Tab-separated table of C-alpha atoms in Angstrom:
chain	number	residue	atom	x	y	z
A	1	UNK	CA	0.000	0.000	0.000
A	2	UNK	CA	1.283	3.446	-0.915
A	3	UNK	CA	1.653	5.654	2.175
A	4	UNK	CA	-0.832	8.485	2.225
A	5	UNK	CA	-0.653	11.958	3.757
A	6	UNK	CA	-2.813	12.228	6.863
A	7	UNK	CA	-3.652	15.157	9.128
A	8	UNK	CA	-3.903	14.231	12.801
A	9	UNK	CA	-5.106	16.467	15.594
A	10	UNK	CA	-3.818	15.714	19.086
A	11	UNK	CA	-5.654	17.003	22.137
A	12	UNK	CA	-3.682	18.159	25.169
A	13	UNK	CA	-4.171	14.724	26.684
A	14	UNK	CA	-1.879	13.386	23.981
A	15	UNK	CA	1.115	14.818	22.171
A	16	UNK	CA	0.188	18.439	22.825
A	17	UNK	CA	0.172	17.807	26.566
A	18	UNK	CA	3.804	16.787	26.390
A	19	UNK	CA	4.628	19.747	24.186
A	20	UNK	CA	2.892	21.989	26.690
A	21	UNK	CA	4.910	20.505	29.517
A	22	UNK	CA	8.175	21.353	27.797
A	23	UNK	CA	7.066	24.681	26.353
A	24	UNK	CA	5.733	25.802	29.701
A	25	UNK	CA	9.206	25.481	31.140
A	26	UNK	CA	10.582	27.648	28.357
A	27	UNK	CA	8.048	30.398	29.012
A	28	UNK	CA	6.009	29.721	25.875
A	29	UNK	CA	2.215	29.512	25.815
A	30	UNK	CA	1.143	26.468	23.816
A	31	UNK	CA	-2.045	26.343	21.740
A	32	UNK	CA	-4.923	24.226	22.995
A	33	UNK	CA	-4.683	22.095	19.891
A	34	UNK	CA	-1.733	21.165	17.708
A	35	UNK	CA	-2.205	19.904	14.171
A	36	UNK	CA	0.533	17.684	12.815
A	37	UNK	CA	0.879	16.647	9.184
A	38	UNK	CA	2.571	13.301	8.721
A	39	UNK	CA	3.152	10.898	5.867
A	40	UNK	CA	2.083	7.560	7.204
A	41	UNK	CA	-0.262	4.666	6.642
A	42	UNK	CA	-3.495	4.532	8.604
A	43	UNK	CA	-3.022	3.209	12.149
A	44	UNK	CA	-3.877	-0.432	12.658
A	45	UNK	CA	-6.761	-1.315	14.908
A	46	UNK	CA	-6.082	-2.615	18.413
A	47	UNK	CA	-7.998	-4.853	20.788
A	48	UNK	CA	-9.765	-3.159	23.685
A	49	UNK	CA	-7.616	-2.361	26.744
A	50	UNK	CA	-7.133	-5.320	29.053
A	51	UNK	CA	-7.979	-5.273	32.724
A	52	UNK	CA	-4.792	-4.323	34.603
A	53	UNK	CA	-3.470	-6.934	37.017
A	54	UNK	CA	-1.655	-4.287	39.100
A	55	UNK	CA	-2.501	-0.684	39.963
A	56	UNK	CA	0.797	0.611	38.622
A	57	UNK	CA	4.262	-0.452	37.529
A	58	UNK	CA	5.947	2.922	38.138
A	59	UNK	CA	8.327	2.525	41.083
A	60	UNK	CA	8.153	5.078	43.876
A	61	UNK	CA	11.282	7.186	43.223
A	62	UNK	CA	11.786	7.691	46.965
A	63	UNK	CA	11.642	3.980	47.865
A	64	UNK	CA	15.398	3.572	48.277
A	65	UNK	CA	17.372	1.591	50.885
A	66	UNK	CA	19.041	3.745	53.519
A	67	UNK	CA	22.691	4.737	53.010
A	68	UNK	CA	25.189	2.205	54.319
A	69	UNK	CA	26.129	3.281	57.855
A	70	UNK	CA	28.920	0.929	58.877
A	71	UNK	CA	32.665	0.677	58.506
A	72	UNK	CA	33.002	-3.074	58.195
A	73	UNK	CA	31.975	-5.447	55.423
A	74	UNK	CA	28.813	-7.502	55.802
A	75	UNK	CA	26.560	-9.925	53.974
A	76	UNK	CA	23.644	-8.158	52.297
A	77	UNK	CA	20.621	-10.338	51.617
A	78	UNK	CA	18.591	-9.381	48.540
A	79	UNK	CA	15.553	-10.941	46.939
A	80	UNK	CA	13.957	-10.314	43.547
A	81	UNK	CA	10.771	-11.812	42.142
A	82	UNK	CA	10.188	-11.642	38.404
A	83	UNK	CA	6.568	-10.747	37.624
A	84	UNK	CA	4.739	-10.457	34.311
A	85	UNK	CA	1.883	-7.979	34.721
A	86	UNK	CA	-0.676	-6.023	32.739
A	87	UNK	CA	-0.779	-2.289	33.427
A	88	UNK	CA	-1.494	1.047	31.787
A	89	UNK	CA	1.236	2.995	30.011
A	90	UNK	CA	-1.210	5.901	30.043
A	91	UNK	CA	-4.983	6.187	30.371
A	92	UNK	CA	-6.682	3.761	28.010
A	93	UNK	CA	-3.428	2.106	26.865
A	94	UNK	CA	-2.527	-1.285	28.340
A	95	UNK	CA	0.609	-3.357	27.874
A	96	UNK	CA	2.100	-6.633	29.116
A	97	UNK	CA	5.131	-5.684	31.212
A	98	UNK	CA	7.910	-7.887	32.545
A	99	UNK	CA	9.311	-6.644	35.852
A	100	UNK	CA	11.353	-7.262	38.938
A	101	UNK	CA	8.968	-7.163	41.926
A	102	UNK	CA	6.200	-5.663	39.789
A	103	UNK	CA	7.909	-2.274	39.429
A	104	UNK	CA	10.042	-0.278	36.969
A	105	UNK	CA	12.886	0.172	37.636
A	106	UNK	CA	13.358	-2.909	39.805
A	107	UNK	CA	14.181	-2.461	43.498
A	108	UNK	CA	17.540	-0.891	44.263
A	109	UNK	CA	20.063	-3.233	45.870
A	110	UNK	CA	22.434	-1.245	48.118
A	111	UNK	CA	25.752	-2.478	49.462
A	112	UNK	CA	29.299	-1.325	50.250
A	113	UNK	CA	32.620	-2.260	48.653
A	114	UNK	CA	33.770	-5.498	50.235
A	115	UNK	CA	30.265	-6.723	51.044
A	116	UNK	CA	28.950	-10.105	49.976
A	117	UNK	CA	25.516	-10.028	48.348
A	118	UNK	CA	23.361	-13.119	48.873
A	119	UNK	CA	20.762	-12.846	46.097
A	120	UNK	CA	17.655	-15.003	45.748
A	121	UNK	CA	15.702	-14.834	42.488
A	122	UNK	CA	12.132	-16.162	42.242
A	123	UNK	CA	10.123	-16.573	39.053
A	124	UNK	CA	6.429	-16.171	39.908
A	125	UNK	CA	4.356	-19.295	39.258
A	126	UNK	CA	1.871	-17.551	36.959
A	127	UNK	CA	4.602	-16.223	34.637
A	128	UNK	CA	4.933	-17.612	31.125
A	129	UNK	CA	8.657	-17.070	30.513
A	130	UNK	CA	12.043	-17.906	32.034
A	131	UNK	CA	14.022	-15.013	33.512
A	132	UNK	CA	17.367	-14.300	35.174
A	133	UNK	CA	19.548	-11.403	36.391
A	134	UNK	CA	22.781	-10.027	34.929
A	135	UNK	CA	24.291	-7.573	37.419
A	136	UNK	CA	27.064	-5.293	36.154
A	137	UNK	CA	28.547	-5.257	39.661
A	138	UNK	CA	29.365	-8.971	39.441
A	139	UNK	CA	32.637	-10.521	38.369
A	140	UNK	CA	31.438	-13.898	37.175
A	141	UNK	CA	29.862	-15.687	34.162
A	142	UNK	CA	27.135	-13.553	32.667
A	143	UNK	CA	27.190	-11.212	35.636
A	144	UNK	CA	25.288	-13.908	37.511
A	145	UNK	CA	22.836	-14.597	34.686
A	146	UNK	CA	23.830	-18.234	34.222
A	147	UNK	CA	23.460	-18.967	37.934
A	148	UNK	CA	20.064	-17.269	38.222
A	149	UNK	CA	18.154	-18.794	35.291
A	150	UNK	CA	14.681	-19.531	36.638
A	151	UNK	CA	11.639	-21.087	34.987
A	152	UNK	CA	8.160	-20.118	36.196
A	153	UNK	CA	7.680	-21.287	39.772
A	154	UNK	CA	11.406	-21.852	40.345
A	155	UNK	CA	13.948	-20.170	42.647
A	156	UNK	CA	17.712	-19.787	42.336
A	157	UNK	CA	20.298	-18.274	44.662
A	158	UNK	CA	23.753	-16.797	44.062
A	159	UNK	CA	26.411	-15.154	46.254
A	160	UNK	CA	28.960	-12.628	45.030
A	161	UNK	CA	31.381	-10.100	46.483
A	162	UNK	CA	31.164	-6.491	45.311
A	163	UNK	CA	34.711	-5.268	44.766
A	164	UNK	CA	34.334	-1.879	43.013
A	165	UNK	CA	32.131	1.141	43.796
A	166	UNK	CA	29.454	2.690	41.631
A	167	UNK	CA	25.843	2.518	40.499
A	168	UNK	CA	25.520	-0.470	38.186
A	169	UNK	CA	22.578	-1.623	36.155
A	170	UNK	CA	21.088	-5.075	36.451
A	171	UNK	CA	18.756	-6.593	33.856
A	172	UNK	CA	17.236	-9.795	32.576
A	173	UNK	CA	19.575	-11.557	30.151
A	174	UNK	CA	17.725	-14.596	28.808
A	175	UNK	CA	17.303	-15.131	25.060
A	176	UNK	CA	15.604	-12.086	23.507
A	177	UNK	CA	16.992	-10.027	26.370
A	178	UNK	CA	16.198	-6.800	24.499
A	179	UNK	CA	12.508	-7.754	24.573
A	180	UNK	CA	12.649	-8.434	28.322
A	181	UNK	CA	14.539	-5.222	29.098
A	182	UNK	CA	12.242	-3.111	26.923
A	183	UNK	CA	9.299	-4.618	28.768
A	184	UNK	CA	10.736	-3.369	32.080
A	185	UNK	CA	13.331	-5.773	33.465
A	186	UNK	CA	16.150	-3.552	34.722
A	187	UNK	CA	17.265	-1.729	37.875
A	188	UNK	CA	20.293	-0.546	39.887
A	189	UNK	CA	22.673	-2.206	42.305
A	190	UNK	CA	24.478	0.579	44.170
A	191	UNK	CA	27.890	-0.198	45.658
A	192	UNK	CA	29.010	2.592	47.974
A	193	UNK	CA	32.725	3.273	48.507
A	194	UNK	CA	34.226	2.327	51.848
A	195	UNK	CA	33.879	5.889	53.135
A	196	UNK	CA	30.285	6.143	51.968
A	197	UNK	CA	28.717	8.884	49.853
A	198	UNK	CA	28.486	12.571	50.833
A	199	UNK	CA	25.354	13.292	52.828
A	200	UNK	CA	22.398	14.861	50.987
A	201	UNK	CA	18.898	15.800	52.105
A	202	UNK	CA	17.056	13.602	49.607
A	203	UNK	CA	17.689	10.758	47.209
A	204	UNK	CA	15.655	9.818	44.136
A	205	UNK	CA	15.762	6.713	41.926
A	206	UNK	CA	14.552	6.740	38.306
A	207	UNK	CA	14.876	4.528	35.242
A	208	UNK	CA	14.347	5.189	31.530
A	209	UNK	CA	13.534	2.693	28.819
A	210	UNK	CA	11.750	2.558	25.494
A	211	UNK	CA	8.752	0.390	24.591
A	212	UNK	CA	7.990	-0.890	21.088
A	213	UNK	CA	4.364	-1.725	20.316
A	214	UNK	CA	2.010	-2.433	17.440
A	215	UNK	CA	0.066	0.769	18.159
A	216	UNK	CA	0.772	4.473	17.962
A	217	UNK	CA	1.635	6.711	20.894
A	218	UNK	CA	-1.579	7.524	22.729
A	219	UNK	CA	-3.742	5.145	20.675
A	220	UNK	CA	-6.287	3.610	23.025
A	221	UNK	CA	-6.417	-0.158	23.252
A	222	UNK	CA	-4.173	-3.049	24.235
A	223	UNK	CA	-0.684	-2.669	22.773
A	224	UNK	CA	1.341	-5.802	22.085
A	225	UNK	CA	5.102	-5.930	21.667
A	226	UNK	CA	6.465	-5.311	18.158
A	227	UNK	CA	9.781	-7.057	17.503
A	228	UNK	CA	10.139	-5.376	14.115
A	229	UNK	CA	9.826	-1.891	15.604
A	230	UNK	CA	12.466	-2.840	18.166
A	231	UNK	CA	14.814	-4.087	15.450
A	232	UNK	CA	14.331	-0.764	13.636
A	233	UNK	CA	14.771	1.119	16.955
A	234	UNK	CA	11.477	2.979	16.458
A	235	UNK	CA	9.848	3.107	19.913
A	236	UNK	CA	6.219	3.927	20.575
A	237	UNK	CA	7.068	5.274	24.021
A	238	UNK	CA	10.166	6.442	25.877
A	239	UNK	CA	9.306	6.215	29.565
A	240	UNK	CA	10.605	7.181	32.971
A	241	UNK	CA	9.637	4.591	35.583
A	242	UNK	CA	7.606	2.581	33.118
A	243	UNK	CA	4.658	4.887	32.479
A	244	UNK	CA	4.033	8.078	30.508
A	245	UNK	CA	4.725	11.068	32.804
A	246	UNK	CA	4.332	8.826	35.862
A	247	UNK	CA	6.301	10.975	38.321
A	248	UNK	CA	4.573	14.299	37.657
A	249	UNK	CA	1.994	16.419	39.515
A	250	UNK	CA	-0.799	15.360	37.134
A	251	UNK	CA	-0.146	11.646	37.615
A	252	UNK	CA	1.244	10.012	40.768
A	253	UNK	CA	2.747	13.261	42.027
A	254	UNK	CA	6.129	14.936	41.759
A	255	UNK	CA	9.172	14.135	43.843
A	256	UNK	CA	9.119	16.629	46.732
A	257	UNK	CA	11.938	18.908	47.898
A	258	UNK	CA	12.358	22.222	49.676
A	259	UNK	CA	14.475	25.251	48.899
A	260	UNK	CA	17.916	25.043	50.468
A	261	UNK	CA	18.035	21.264	50.175
A	262	UNK	CA	20.327	19.018	48.161
A	263	UNK	CA	19.287	15.875	46.335
A	264	UNK	CA	21.051	12.982	44.663
A	265	UNK	CA	19.465	11.256	41.662
A	266	UNK	CA	20.318	7.707	40.642
A	267	UNK	CA	19.351	7.332	36.977
A	268	UNK	CA	19.555	4.125	35.000
A	269	UNK	CA	18.811	3.573	31.327
A	270	UNK	CA	17.648	0.083	30.548
A	271	UNK	CA	17.322	0.899	26.867
A	272	UNK	CA	17.593	-1.504	25.249
A	273	UNK	CA	18.713	0.797	22.419
A	274	UNK	CA	18.445	4.537	23.089
A	275	UNK	CA	20.839	6.666	25.129
A	276	UNK	CA	19.467	9.483	27.273
A	277	UNK	CA	20.629	13.117	27.376
A	278	UNK	CA	19.754	13.611	31.043
A	279	UNK	CA	18.966	17.236	31.865
A	280	UNK	CA	17.233	19.140	34.711
A	281	UNK	CA	15.106	21.943	33.217
A	282	UNK	CA	15.544	24.947	35.504
A	283	UNK	CA	18.860	23.840	36.987
A	284	UNK	CA	22.156	22.130	36.271
A	285	UNK	CA	23.750	19.096	37.860
A	286	UNK	CA	26.077	20.322	40.624
A	287	UNK	CA	27.998	17.061	40.359
A	288	UNK	CA	27.795	14.135	37.973
A	289	UNK	CA	29.478	10.761	38.278
A	290	UNK	CA	29.391	9.619	34.628
A	291	UNK	CA	28.240	6.037	34.082
A	292	UNK	CA	27.669	5.825	37.825
A	293	UNK	CA	31.404	5.426	38.410
A	294	UNK	CA	32.549	6.356	41.907
A	295	UNK	CA	36.253	5.723	41.369
A	296	UNK	CA	37.188	9.297	40.483
A	297	UNK	CA	36.196	12.918	40.919
A	298	UNK	CA	32.785	14.040	39.697
A	299	UNK	CA	32.168	16.480	36.872
A	300	UNK	CA	30.745	19.796	38.082
A	301	UNK	CA	28.090	22.234	36.788
A	302	UNK	CA	26.928	19.933	34.024
A	303	UNK	CA	23.878	20.934	31.993
A	304	UNK	CA	23.191	17.618	30.247
A	305	UNK	CA	24.914	14.296	30.830
A	306	UNK	CA	24.766	11.319	28.463
A	307	UNK	CA	23.565	8.039	29.931
A	308	UNK	CA	24.110	5.086	27.640
A	309	UNK	CA	21.756	2.102	27.453
A	310	UNK	CA	22.864	-0.410	30.036
A	311	UNK	CA	24.441	2.278	32.191
A	312	UNK	CA	23.661	4.835	34.892
A	313	UNK	CA	24.472	8.284	36.201
A	314	UNK	CA	24.682	9.630	39.727
A	315	UNK	CA	23.858	13.344	39.726
A	316	UNK	CA	23.300	15.896	42.488
A	317	UNK	CA	21.629	19.305	42.574
A	318	UNK	CA	20.529	21.949	45.067
A	319	UNK	CA	17.410	24.104	45.098
A	320	UNK	CA	17.910	27.847	45.739
A	321	UNK	CA	14.439	28.812	44.434
A	322	UNK	CA	11.007	27.151	44.389
A	323	UNK	CA	9.305	25.752	41.327
A	324	UNK	CA	9.219	22.568	39.267
A	325	UNK	CA	12.490	21.026	38.117
A	326	UNK	CA	11.700	18.781	35.164
A	327	UNK	CA	14.056	15.875	34.644
A	328	UNK	CA	14.065	14.999	30.974
A	329	UNK	CA	15.849	13.284	28.143
A	330	UNK	CA	16.938	16.336	26.127
A	331	UNK	CA	16.097	14.490	22.935
A	332	UNK	CA	12.964	16.552	23.452
A	333	UNK	CA	10.581	14.803	21.088
A	334	UNK	CA	10.787	11.912	23.534
A	335	UNK	CA	9.482	14.292	26.209
A	336	UNK	CA	6.804	16.054	24.159
A	337	UNK	CA	5.581	12.993	22.263
A	338	UNK	CA	6.606	9.785	24.021
A	339	UNK	CA	6.503	10.366	27.779
A	340	UNK	CA	10.096	10.795	29.023
A	341	UNK	CA	9.784	13.212	31.936
A	342	UNK	CA	9.718	13.284	35.745
A	343	UNK	CA	9.298	16.313	37.998
A	344	UNK	CA	10.800	17.482	41.281
A	345	UNK	CA	8.368	19.874	42.979
A	346	UNK	CA	10.379	22.375	45.023
A	347	UNK	CA	8.515	24.344	47.713
A	348	UNK	CA	9.811	27.314	49.700
A	349	UNK	CA	10.327	31.052	49.765
A	350	UNK	CA	11.189	33.026	46.661
A	351	UNK	CA	14.770	34.213	46.263
A	352	UNK	CA	14.712	37.216	43.888
A	353	UNK	CA	18.488	37.624	44.111
A	354	UNK	CA	18.792	34.312	42.304
A	355	UNK	CA	15.648	34.450	40.163
A	356	UNK	CA	13.060	37.237	39.950
A	357	UNK	CA	10.096	36.258	37.748
A	358	UNK	CA	8.502	39.702	38.041
A	359	UNK	CA	11.140	42.450	38.364
A	360	UNK	CA	8.659	45.185	37.429
A	361	UNK	CA	5.933	44.003	39.784
């Protein structure tokens, strides 16, 4: 079939809402409606949305283990359960996710250099597929993947010593691992240096990945995975914490902070294909540890830091003035069209010496 020119109008609940979110930060006033002319074939029809089996897959960005507060090595027990669930990417759009513990990103594992991690991996009985875990903090075959292969209903256990500091990604690594990662199977294992990390007021944990489906962005119905779109690296969505604009005031709420505070963000990119240009709109990163590496000095006053698929960044910032700080992939069409944004809501007194939004008022 010869592609035909189509005119599509997106309401603010769709693409224009994302454009408004970005434009609003730049001081622009978006139109209520945006008309986009594309050359494309007509969208295929989808089945009706399925009933979700969980309320949400977006992980709480504040649900992080406490900093390691000890000077000696220890054994850290960790447990992960692989779960295949149905949930909404956005209102009216359902998808079959694969997860660790039913959340994206998977739970953070936190240890200290010299610790031994005793990891148990369960595969839920009602799953359909085998799963495992490859941890980039592991020196061993497959990063532990070979030792943790689990069929539905099975459990495996592995022990490993963490010998180098940093924030390292973990992910499923069975056959078709890109499919499993794109569906949500990734997270962070944080290995603190022996002296620990500098103290901050708040810590946040976020993960970005792209999802490839047989539908179009925002098209209501049940989306199924599209292997061809993944091979072409043409995602339907680019998501932070597994859902479109999940960590924002209009969805599950923004991450909260107050003026005068400092925060550290742990950011992982599962991919499986796209790198992120990680940027805080309305601020800069005071310090960045590229690729999550804690073996050297951080970079300072960084506007946008690249985070490769299968890697992480540790980035800190402070908040001298109130207002939303939008954490985005600065490949901005992914923000405006595909869902890649989270928000830190900063409350507190104005500081006109730093920023005066109304100097003539």
